[in-house]
Coordinates of C-alpha atoms and ligand atoms in Angstrom, one line a residue:
X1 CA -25.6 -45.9 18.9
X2 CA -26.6 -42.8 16.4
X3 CA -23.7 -44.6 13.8
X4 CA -26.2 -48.1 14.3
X5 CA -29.3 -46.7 13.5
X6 CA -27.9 -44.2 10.6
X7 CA -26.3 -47.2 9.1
X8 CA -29.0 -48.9 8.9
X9 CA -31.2 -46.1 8.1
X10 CA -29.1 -45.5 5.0
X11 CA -29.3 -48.9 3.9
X12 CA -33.0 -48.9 4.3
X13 CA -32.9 -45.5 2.3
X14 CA -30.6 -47.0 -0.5
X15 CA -33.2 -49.8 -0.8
X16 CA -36.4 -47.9 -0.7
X17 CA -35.9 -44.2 -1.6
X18 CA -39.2 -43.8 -3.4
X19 CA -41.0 -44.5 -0.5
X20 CA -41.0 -41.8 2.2
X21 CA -43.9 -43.4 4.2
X22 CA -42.5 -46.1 4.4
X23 CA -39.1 -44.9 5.4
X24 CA -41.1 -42.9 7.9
X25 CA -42.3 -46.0 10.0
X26 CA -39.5 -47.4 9.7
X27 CA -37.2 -45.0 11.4
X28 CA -39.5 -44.5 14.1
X29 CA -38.9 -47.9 14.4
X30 CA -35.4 -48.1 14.3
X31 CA -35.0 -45.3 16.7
X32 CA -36.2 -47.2 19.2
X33 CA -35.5 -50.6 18.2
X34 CA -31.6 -50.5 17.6
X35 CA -30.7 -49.3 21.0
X36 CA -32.6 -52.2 22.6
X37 CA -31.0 -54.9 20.3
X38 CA -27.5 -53.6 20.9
X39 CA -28.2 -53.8 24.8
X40 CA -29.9 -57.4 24.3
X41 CA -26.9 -60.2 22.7
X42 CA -29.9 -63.0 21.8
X43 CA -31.0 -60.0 18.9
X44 CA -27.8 -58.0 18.1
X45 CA -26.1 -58.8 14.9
X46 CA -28.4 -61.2 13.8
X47 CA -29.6 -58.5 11.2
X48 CA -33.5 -59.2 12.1
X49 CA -34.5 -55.9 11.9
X50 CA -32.9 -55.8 8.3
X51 CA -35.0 -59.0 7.6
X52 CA -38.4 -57.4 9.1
X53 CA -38.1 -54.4 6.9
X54 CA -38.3 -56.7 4.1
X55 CA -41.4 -57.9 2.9
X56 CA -41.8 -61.9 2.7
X57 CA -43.6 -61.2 -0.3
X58 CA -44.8 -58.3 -2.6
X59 CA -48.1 -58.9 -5.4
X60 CA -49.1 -56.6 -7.9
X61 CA -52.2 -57.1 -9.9
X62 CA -54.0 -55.6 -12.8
X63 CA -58.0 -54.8 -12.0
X64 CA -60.3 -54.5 -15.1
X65 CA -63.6 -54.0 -14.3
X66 CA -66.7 -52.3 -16.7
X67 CA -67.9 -49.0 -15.1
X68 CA -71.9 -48.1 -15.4
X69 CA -71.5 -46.4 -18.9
X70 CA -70.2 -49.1 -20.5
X71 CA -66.3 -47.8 -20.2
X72 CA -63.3 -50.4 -19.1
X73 CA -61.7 -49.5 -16.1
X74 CA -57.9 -50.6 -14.6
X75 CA -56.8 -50.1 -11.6
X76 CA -53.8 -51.6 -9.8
X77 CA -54.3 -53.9 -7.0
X78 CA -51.8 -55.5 -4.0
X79 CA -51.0 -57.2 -1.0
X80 CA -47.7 -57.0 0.9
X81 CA -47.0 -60.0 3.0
X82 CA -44.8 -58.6 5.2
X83 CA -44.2 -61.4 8.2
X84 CA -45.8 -64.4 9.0
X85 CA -43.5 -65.8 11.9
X86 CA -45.8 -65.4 14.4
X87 CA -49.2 -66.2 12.2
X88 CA -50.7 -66.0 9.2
X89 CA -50.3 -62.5 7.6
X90 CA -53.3 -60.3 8.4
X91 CA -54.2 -56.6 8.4
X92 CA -56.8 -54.4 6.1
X93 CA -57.1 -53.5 2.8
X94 CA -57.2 -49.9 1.1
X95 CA -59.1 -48.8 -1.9
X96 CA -58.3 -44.9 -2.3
X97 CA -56.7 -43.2 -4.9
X98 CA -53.7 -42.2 -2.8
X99 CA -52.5 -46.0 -2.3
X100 CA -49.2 -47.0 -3.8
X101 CA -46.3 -49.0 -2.7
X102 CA -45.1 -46.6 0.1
X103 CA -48.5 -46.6 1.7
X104 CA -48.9 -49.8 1.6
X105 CA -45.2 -51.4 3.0
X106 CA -45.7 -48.9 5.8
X107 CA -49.0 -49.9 6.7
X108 CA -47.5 -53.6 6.2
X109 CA -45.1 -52.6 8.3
X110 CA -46.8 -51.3 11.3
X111 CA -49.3 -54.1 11.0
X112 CA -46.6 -56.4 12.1
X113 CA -46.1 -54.6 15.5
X114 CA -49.5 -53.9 16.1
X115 CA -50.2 -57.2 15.6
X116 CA -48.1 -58.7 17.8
X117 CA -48.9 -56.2 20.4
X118 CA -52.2 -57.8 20.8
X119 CA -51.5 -61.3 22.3
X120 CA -52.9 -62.8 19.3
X121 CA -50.7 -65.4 16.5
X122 CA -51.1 -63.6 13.6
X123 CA -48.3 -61.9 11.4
X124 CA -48.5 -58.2 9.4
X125 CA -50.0 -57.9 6.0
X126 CA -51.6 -55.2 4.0
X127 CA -53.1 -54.5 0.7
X128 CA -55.7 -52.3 -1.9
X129 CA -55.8 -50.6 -4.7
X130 CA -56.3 -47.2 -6.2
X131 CA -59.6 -47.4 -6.9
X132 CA -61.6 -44.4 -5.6
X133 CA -64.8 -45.6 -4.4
X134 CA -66.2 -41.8 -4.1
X135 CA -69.3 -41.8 -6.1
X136 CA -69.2 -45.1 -7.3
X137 CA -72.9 -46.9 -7.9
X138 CA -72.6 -49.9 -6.0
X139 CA -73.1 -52.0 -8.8
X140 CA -69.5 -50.5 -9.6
X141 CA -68.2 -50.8 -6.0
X142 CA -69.4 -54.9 -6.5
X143 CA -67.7 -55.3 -10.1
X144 CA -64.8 -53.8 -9.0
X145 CA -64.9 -55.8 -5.4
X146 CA -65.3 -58.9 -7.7
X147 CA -62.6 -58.4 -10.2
X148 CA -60.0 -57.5 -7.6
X149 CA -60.9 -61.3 -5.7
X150 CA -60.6 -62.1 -8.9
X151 CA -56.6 -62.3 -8.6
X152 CA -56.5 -62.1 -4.4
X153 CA -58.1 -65.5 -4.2
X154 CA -54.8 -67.4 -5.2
X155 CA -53.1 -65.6 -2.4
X156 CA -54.8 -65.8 0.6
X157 CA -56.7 -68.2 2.4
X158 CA -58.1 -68.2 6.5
X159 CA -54.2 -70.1 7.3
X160 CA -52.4 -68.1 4.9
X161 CA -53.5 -64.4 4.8
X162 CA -56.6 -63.0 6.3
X163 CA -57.4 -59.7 4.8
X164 CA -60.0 -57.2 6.3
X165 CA -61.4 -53.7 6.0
X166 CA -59.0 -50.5 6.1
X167 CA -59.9 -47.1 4.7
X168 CA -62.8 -47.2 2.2
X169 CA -63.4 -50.7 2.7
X170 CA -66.4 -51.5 5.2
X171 CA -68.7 -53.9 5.8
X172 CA -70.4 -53.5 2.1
X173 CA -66.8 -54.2 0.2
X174 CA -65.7 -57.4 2.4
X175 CA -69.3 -58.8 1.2
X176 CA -68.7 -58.0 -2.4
X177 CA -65.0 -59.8 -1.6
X178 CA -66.2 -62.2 0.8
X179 CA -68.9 -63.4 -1.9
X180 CA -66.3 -64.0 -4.7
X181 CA -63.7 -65.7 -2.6
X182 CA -65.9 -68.0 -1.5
X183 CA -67.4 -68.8 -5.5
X184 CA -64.1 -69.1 -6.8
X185 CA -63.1 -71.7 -3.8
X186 CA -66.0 -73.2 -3.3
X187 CA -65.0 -73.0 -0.3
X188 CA -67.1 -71.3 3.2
X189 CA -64.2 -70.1 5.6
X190 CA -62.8 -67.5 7.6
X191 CA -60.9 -66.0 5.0
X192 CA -62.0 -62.1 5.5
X193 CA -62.5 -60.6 9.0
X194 CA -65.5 -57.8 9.3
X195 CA -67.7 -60.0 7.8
X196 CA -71.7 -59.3 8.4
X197 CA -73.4 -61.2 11.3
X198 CA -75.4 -63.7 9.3
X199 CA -72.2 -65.0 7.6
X200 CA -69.5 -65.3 9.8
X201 CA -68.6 -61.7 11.7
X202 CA -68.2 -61.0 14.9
X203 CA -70.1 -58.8 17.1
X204 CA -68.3 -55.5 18.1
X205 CA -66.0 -56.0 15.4
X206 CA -67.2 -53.1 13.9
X207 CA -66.6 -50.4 17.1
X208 CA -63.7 -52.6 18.2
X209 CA -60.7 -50.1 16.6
X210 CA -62.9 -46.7 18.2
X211 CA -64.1 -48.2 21.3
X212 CA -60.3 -50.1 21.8
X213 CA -58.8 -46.7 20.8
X214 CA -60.8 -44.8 23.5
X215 CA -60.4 -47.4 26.3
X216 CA -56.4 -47.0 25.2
X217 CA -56.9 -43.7 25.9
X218 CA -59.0 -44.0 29.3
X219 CA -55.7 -46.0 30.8
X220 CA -52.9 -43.4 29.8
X221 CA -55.8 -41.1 31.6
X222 CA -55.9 -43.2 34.4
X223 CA -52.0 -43.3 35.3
X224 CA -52.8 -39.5 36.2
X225 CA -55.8 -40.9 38.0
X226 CA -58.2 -38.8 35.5
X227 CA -60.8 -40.2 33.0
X228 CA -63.2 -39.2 30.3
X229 CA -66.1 -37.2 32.1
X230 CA -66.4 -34.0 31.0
X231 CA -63.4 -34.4 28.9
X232 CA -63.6 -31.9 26.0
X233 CA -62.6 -34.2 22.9
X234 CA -61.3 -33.0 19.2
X235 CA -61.7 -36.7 16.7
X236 CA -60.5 -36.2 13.2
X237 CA -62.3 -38.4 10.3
X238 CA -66.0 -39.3 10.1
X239 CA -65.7 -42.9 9.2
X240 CA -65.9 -46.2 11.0
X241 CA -62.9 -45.2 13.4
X242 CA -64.3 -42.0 14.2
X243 CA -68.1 -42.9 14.6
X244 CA -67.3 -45.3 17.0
X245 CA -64.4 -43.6 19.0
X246 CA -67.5 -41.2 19.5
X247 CA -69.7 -43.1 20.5
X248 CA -67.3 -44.5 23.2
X249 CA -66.2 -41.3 24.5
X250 CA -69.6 -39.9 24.7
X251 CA -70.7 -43.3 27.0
X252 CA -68.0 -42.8 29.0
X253 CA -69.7 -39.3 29.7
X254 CA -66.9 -37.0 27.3
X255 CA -67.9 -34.3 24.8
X256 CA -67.0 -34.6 21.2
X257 CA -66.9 -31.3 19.8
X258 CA -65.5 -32.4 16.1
X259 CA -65.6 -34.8 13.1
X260 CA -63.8 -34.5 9.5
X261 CA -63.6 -35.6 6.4
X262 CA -61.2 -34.7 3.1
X263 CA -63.3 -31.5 2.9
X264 CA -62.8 -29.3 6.0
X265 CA -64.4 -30.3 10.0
X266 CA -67.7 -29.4 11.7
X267 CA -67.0 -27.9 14.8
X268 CA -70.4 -28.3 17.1
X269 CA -69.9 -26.1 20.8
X270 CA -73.1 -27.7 22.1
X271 CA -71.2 -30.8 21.8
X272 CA -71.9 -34.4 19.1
X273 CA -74.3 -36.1 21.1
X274 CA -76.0 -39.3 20.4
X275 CA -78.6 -38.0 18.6
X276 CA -76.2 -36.4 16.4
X277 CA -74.0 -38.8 16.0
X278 CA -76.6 -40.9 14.5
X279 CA -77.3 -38.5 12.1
X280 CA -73.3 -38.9 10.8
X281 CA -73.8 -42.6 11.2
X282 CA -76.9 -42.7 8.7
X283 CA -74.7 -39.3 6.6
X284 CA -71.7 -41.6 5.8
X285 CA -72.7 -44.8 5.9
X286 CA -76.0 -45.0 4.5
X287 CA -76.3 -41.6 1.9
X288 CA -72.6 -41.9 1.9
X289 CA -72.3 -38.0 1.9
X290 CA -70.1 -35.3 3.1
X291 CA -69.5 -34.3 7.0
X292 CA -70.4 -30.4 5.7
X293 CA -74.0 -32.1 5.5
X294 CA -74.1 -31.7 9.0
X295 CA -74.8 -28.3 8.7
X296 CA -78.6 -28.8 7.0
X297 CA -79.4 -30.0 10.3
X298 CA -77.6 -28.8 12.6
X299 CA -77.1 -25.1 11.7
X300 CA -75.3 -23.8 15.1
X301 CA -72.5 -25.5 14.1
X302 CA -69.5 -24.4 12.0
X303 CA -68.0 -26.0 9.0
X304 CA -63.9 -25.0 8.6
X305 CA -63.2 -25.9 5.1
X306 CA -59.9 -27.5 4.2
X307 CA -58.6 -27.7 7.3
X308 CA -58.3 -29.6 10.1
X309 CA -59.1 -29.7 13.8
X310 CA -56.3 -29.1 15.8
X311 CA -56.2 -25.8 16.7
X312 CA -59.8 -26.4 18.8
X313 CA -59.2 -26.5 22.4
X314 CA -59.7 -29.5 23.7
X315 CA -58.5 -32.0 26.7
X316 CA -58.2 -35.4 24.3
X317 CA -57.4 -35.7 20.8
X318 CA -58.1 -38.6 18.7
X319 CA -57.0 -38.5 14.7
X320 CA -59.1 -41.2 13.0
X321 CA -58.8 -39.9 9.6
X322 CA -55.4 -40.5 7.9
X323 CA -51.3 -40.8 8.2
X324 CA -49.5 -37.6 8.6
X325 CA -52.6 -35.7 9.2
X326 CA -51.2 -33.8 12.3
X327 CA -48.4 -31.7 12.2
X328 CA -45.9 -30.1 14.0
X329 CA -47.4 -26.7 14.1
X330 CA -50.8 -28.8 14.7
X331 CA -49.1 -30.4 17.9
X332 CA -47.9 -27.0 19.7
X333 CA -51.8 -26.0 19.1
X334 CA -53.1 -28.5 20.6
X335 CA -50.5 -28.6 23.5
X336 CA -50.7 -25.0 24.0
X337 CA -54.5 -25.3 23.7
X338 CA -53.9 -27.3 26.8
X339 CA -54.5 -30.8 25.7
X340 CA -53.4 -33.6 28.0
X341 CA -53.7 -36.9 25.7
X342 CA -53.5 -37.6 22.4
X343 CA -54.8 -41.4 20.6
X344 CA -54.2 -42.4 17.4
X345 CA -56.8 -44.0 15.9
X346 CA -56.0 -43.9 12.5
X347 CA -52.5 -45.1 11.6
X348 CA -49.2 -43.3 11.9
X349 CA -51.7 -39.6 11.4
X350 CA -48.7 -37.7 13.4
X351 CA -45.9 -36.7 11.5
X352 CA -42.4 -37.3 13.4
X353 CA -42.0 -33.9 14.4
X354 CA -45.6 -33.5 16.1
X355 CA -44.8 -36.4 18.0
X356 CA -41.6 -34.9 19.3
X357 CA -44.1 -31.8 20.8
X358 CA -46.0 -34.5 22.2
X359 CA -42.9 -36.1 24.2
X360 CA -41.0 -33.0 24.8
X361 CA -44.7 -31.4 26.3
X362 CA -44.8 -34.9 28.0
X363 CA -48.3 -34.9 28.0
X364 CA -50.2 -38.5 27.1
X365 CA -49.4 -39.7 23.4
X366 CA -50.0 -43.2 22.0
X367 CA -49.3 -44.5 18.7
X368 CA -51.5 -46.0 16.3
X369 CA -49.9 -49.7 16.8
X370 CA -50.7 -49.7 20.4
X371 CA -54.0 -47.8 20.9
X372 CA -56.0 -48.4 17.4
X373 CA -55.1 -52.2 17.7
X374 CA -58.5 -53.0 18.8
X375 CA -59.6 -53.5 15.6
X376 CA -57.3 -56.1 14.6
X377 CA -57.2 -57.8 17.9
X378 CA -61.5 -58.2 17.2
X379 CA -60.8 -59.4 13.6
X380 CA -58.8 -61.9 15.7
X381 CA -61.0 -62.9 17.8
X382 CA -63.5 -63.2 14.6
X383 CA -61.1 -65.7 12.8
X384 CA -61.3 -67.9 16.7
X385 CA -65.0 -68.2 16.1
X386 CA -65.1 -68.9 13.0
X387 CA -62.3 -71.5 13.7
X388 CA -64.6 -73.0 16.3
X389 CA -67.8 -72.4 14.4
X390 CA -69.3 -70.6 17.3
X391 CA -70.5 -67.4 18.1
X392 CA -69.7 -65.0 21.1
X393 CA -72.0 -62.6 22.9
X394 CA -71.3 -59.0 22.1
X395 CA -70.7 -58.7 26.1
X396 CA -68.1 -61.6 25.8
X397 CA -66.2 -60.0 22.3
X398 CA -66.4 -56.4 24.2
X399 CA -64.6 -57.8 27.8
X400 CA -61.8 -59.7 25.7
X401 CA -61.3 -56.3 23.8
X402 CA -61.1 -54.5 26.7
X403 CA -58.6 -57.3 28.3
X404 CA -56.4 -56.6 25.4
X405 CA -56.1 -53.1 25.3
X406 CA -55.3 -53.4 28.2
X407 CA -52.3 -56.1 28.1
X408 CA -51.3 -53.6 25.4
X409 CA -51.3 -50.4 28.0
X410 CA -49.2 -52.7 30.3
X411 CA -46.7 -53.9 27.5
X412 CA -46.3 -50.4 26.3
X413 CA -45.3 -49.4 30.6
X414 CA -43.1 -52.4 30.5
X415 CA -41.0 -50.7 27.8
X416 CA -41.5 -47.9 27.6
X417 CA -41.2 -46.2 30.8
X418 CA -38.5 -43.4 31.4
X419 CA -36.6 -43.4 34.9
X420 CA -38.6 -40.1 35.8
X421 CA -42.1 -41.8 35.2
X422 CA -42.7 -40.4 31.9
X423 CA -44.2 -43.5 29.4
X424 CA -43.1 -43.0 26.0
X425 CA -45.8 -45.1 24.7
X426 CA -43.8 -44.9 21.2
X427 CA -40.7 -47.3 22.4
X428 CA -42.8 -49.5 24.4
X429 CA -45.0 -50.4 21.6
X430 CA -42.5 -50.4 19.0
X431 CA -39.9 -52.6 21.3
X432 CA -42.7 -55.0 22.8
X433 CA -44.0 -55.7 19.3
X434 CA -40.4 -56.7 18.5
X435 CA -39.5 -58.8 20.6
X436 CA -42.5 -61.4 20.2
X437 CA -41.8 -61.4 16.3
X438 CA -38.2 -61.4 16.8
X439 CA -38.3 -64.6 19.0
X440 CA -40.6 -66.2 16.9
X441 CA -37.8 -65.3 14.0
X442 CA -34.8 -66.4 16.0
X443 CA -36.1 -69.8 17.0
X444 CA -37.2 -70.4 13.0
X445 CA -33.9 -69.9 11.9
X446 CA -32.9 -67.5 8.7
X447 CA -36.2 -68.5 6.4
Ligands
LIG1 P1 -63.1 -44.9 6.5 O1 -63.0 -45.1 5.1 O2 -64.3 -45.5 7.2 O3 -63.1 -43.4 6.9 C1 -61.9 -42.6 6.6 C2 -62.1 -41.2 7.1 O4 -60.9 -40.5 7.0 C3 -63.2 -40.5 6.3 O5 -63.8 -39.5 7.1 C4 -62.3 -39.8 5.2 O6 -62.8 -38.7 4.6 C5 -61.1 -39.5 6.0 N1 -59.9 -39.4 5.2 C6 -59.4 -40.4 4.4 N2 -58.3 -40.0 3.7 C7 -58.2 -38.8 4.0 C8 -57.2 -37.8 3.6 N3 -56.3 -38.1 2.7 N4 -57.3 -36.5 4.2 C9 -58.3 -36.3 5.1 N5 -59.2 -37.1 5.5 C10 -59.1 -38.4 5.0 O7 -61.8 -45.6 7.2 P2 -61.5 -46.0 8.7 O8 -62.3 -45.2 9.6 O9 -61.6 -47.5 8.7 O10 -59.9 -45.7 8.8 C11 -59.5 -44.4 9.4 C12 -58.0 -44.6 9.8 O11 -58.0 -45.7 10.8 C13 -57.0 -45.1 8.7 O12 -55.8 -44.5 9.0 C14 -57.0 -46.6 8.9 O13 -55.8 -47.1 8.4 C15 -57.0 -46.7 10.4 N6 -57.5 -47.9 11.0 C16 -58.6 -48.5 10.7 C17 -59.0 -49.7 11.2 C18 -60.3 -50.4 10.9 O14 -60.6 -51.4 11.6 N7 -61.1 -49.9 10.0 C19 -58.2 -50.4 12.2 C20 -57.0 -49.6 12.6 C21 -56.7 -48.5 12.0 P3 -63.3 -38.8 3.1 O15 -64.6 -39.5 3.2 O16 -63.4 -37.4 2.6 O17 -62.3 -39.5 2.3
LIG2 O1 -55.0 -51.0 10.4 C1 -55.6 -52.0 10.8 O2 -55.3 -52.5 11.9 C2 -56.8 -52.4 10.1 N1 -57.2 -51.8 9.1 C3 -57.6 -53.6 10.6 C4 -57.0 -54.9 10.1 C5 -57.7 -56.2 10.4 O3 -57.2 -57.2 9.9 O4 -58.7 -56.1 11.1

C-alpha cells in the first residue's frame, strides 16, 4: 500500500513540484484515498485519482485596471476548472496578494470533495488574482472587479462555472462582478452565488460557511453527548467565516474569547459577546479596519501581535483565517491546553503534522471539506432559486443547511470510523467525496 500511494505521490511531485500546497491536499488525499481504491475493484487501476488531480482546465489572464492617481495597474487573474462530472464547476474566488497557481489548484482541489460532500450536483472550481484589496478606494476595488469580468465572462456562465466569494471577496466584490457579467451578456442569471438580496442572493448565504462550520462542530460534540454551552471557544480570522462562526457559537450559549487578523489576535477574558461582536462586524466590514481596533473600545482586552491564538486555553477551536495557519507546535497547545474539538472553518488552516496531534490525541478534528462546506452547499441552494426564480425564507435556507451538515457528519461516520470508535473525520470526508465524483467519472467514460 505505502509503494501505491508513493508512486503516485512521486508522479504528482514530478508534475507539480512548484506547488507545495497543492501537493499538500493532495497527499492528504491520497493517503486516504488509495487504500480504499485498491480494496474497491470498480475504482482500482482505472487511474481516476491520477485524472482528478488534473485540472479539466487551467486560465490565466492579464488585469489592467487605472488606480486613483492616474497610475496603470496589472495584476494576474485565474480560474481552475478542476472537475465538472458531477456539475458545473463552482467554488470561490480569491483576490490577495499571496494567490498563485499552488493556492489556487489546492483550493480547486479540495473544492471538488467538499463539493460533493454536500449532496448537491455541482463540480470543484476556484479562482482570483493577486490583487490586494487592503486600502483600496472602492472606486479601485470596482475598476479592478470590472476589468477582471472583463476576461472571466467568456468562461463561466450559471451551467458552466459558478464562481462566488472566497478570501477578500464579499458581498461588495460579487456586485462590482455580478454587475459587469451581466453588461457584457446582457444577460440576468445565476451566474455568481453571494449575490445581495434585491438581485438574486439567498438568505443566510452569508452565515452559511460559520453557522454550517459550528453546527459541524455541535455533532462531533454530540457523539460524546456534549454541546456548545459554556464551551470556552478560540476562532482565528475576523472575516465573514469568523464573524459568523461567532455569532453561532455565542447562540448556541458558548464563549468566544478570540478573533484575528494578519496582524496579531484580541484576546477578550470577559468573553465576545453580541454587543461586541457587532462592533467587529461594523470594524471590518464597514470601516474595513484592523481587529487591534478593538482595543479603543474595549480596553480590558489584550492584543498579541503577530501571532496567533492557539496557545489560549480553550474547549473548541475554529481557524477561519487561512491554510496552514496552525501548526504542529500550535496543535500540542491546544491539546495540552485541554481542547476537545477542533473545526476548520477556513480551508486546509492545519498543517499535516498538527493534524497528526489531533488524531494521535484523538480528540474531535474535522477538516475544512467537511465542516466549512456550508457555505458552498448555501451558494447551492442560491443557484436552485434562482433556477426556479423563487425565493426561500431564511427559516427554510437555515433548516436545509442544517440537513446538510448534517448528511455530511453522517457520510464522514460512514467512512471514516475506526474499529475502536474513533471517527477520523479526515478519511471519511476525503473517501465519501470520492466516491460520488468517481462514479459520476466511471459511468462518463475516459473524457
Ligand atoms: P475574509 O476575507 O472575509 O476574511 C479573511 C480573514 O482571515 C481576515 O481576518 C484576514 O485578515 C485573515 N487572513 C487572511 N489571510 C491571512 C494570512 N495570510 N494570515 C493571517 N490571517 C489571514 O475571508 P473569509 O472569511 O471568507 O475566508 C476565511 C477562510 O475561510 C479562507 O480559508 C477561505 O478559503 C475559507 N472559506 C470561505 C468560505 C466563504 O464562504 N467565504 C467558504 C469556505 C471556506 P486580514 O484582514 O489581515 O487579511
Ligand atoms: O471555499 C469555499 O467553499 C468558498 N469559498 C465558497 C464557494 C462557493 O461557491 O460558495
Amino acid at each position: 500500500m505505502k509503494n501505491n500511494i508513493k508512486a503516485f505521490l512521486d508522479l504528482v511531485k514530478e508534475r507539480n513540484g512548484d506547488e507545495p500546497e497543492f501537493l499538500q491536499a493532495v497527499e492528504e488525499v491520497a493517503e486516504t484515498v488509495i487504500p480504499y481504491i485498491v480494496k474497491h475493484d470498480i475504482y482500482y487501476g482505472k487511474n481516476i485519482l491520477l485524472r482528478m488531480v488534473e485540472p479539466e482546465r487551467v486560465i490565466t489572464f492579464r488585469v489592467c485596471w487605472v488606480d486613483d492617481s492616474g497610475e496603470i495597474q496589472v495584476n494576474r487573474g485565474y480560474r481552475i476548472q478542476m472537475n465538472s462530472a458531477i456539475g458545473p464547476y463552482k467554488g470561490g474566488l480569491r483576490f490577495h496578494p499571496t494567490v498563485n497557481m499552488s493556492i489556487l489548484k489546492f483550493l480547486a482541489f479540495e473544492q471538488v470533495f467538499k463539493n460533493s460532500l454536500t449532496t448537491l450536483p455541482m463540480g470543484g472550481g476556484k479562482g482570483g488574482s493577486d490583487f490586494d484589496p487592503k486600502g483600496k478606494s472602492d472606486n479601485e476595488i470596482m475598476r479592478f472587479c470590472h476589468a477582471f469580468m472583463g476576461e472571466l465572462f467568456r468562461h463561466i456562465g450559471p451551467n458552466t462555472d459558478v464562481p462566488a466569494g472566497d478570501i477578500g471577496v464579499g458581498s461588495r466584490e460579487i456586485g462590482f462582478l455580478f454587475g459587469m457579467y451581466k453588461k457584457l451578456r446582457n444577460e440576468f442569471t445565476g451566474v455568481l452565488t453571494g449575490k445581495g438580496m434585491s438581485w438574486g442572493g439567498s438568505l443566510i448565504r452569508p452565515e452559511a460557511t460559520g453557522y454550517g462550520n459550528v453546527y459541524f462542530a455541535e455533532k462531533m460534540l454530540e457523539t460524546k453527548g456534549d454541546n456548545f454551552k459554556g464551551k470556552n471557544v478560540v476562532i482565528s480570522g475576523s472575516g465573514n467565516v469568523a464573524q459568523y462562526a461567532a455569532e453561532k457559537v455565542l447562540q448556541l450559549g458558548g464563549r468566544v474569547l478570540t478573533l484575528s487578523d494578519s496582524s496579531g489576535y484580541i484576546y477578550d477574558e470577559a468573553g465576545i459577546d453580541t454587543e461586541k461582536l457587532a462592533f467587529v462586524m461594523e470594524l471590518k466590514n464597514v470601516k474595513r479596519g484592523r481587529i487591534s481596533e478593538y482595543l479603543e473600545s474595549y480596553p480590558n482586552a489584550t492584543f498579541v501581535k503577530g501571532k496567533t491564538p492557539w496557545n489560549v486555553k480553550c474547549d473548541v477551536a475554529l481557524p477561519c483565517a487561512t491554510q496552514n495557519e496552525l501548526d504542529e507546535a500550535d496543535a500540542k497547545a491546544l491539546v495540552d491546553n485541554g481542547c476537545i474539538c477542533v473545526s476548520e472553518g477556513a480551508n486546509m488552516p492545519s498543517t499535516k503534522a498538527a493534524i497528526t496531534v489531533f488524531h494521535n490525541a484523538k480528540i474531535l478534528f474535522a477538516p475544512g471539506k467537511a465542516s466549512n462546506a456550508g457555505g458552498v452547499a448555501t451558494s447551492g441552494l442560491e443557484m436552485t432559486q434562482n433556477s426556479l426564480r423563487f425565493k426561500w425564507t431564511r427559516e427554510e435556507v437555515n433548516t436545509k443547511l442544517k440537513d446538510i451538515m448534517s448528511d455530511i457528519h453522517k457520510s464522514c461516520l460512514e467512512f471514516g470510523e475506526d474499529e475502536d470508535g474513533y471517527v477520523d473525520y479526515v478519511r471519511g470526508a476525503n473517501i465519501a467525496g470520492f466516491v460520488k465524483v468517481a462514479d459520476a467519472m466511471l459511468a462518463q467514460g475516459v473524457v
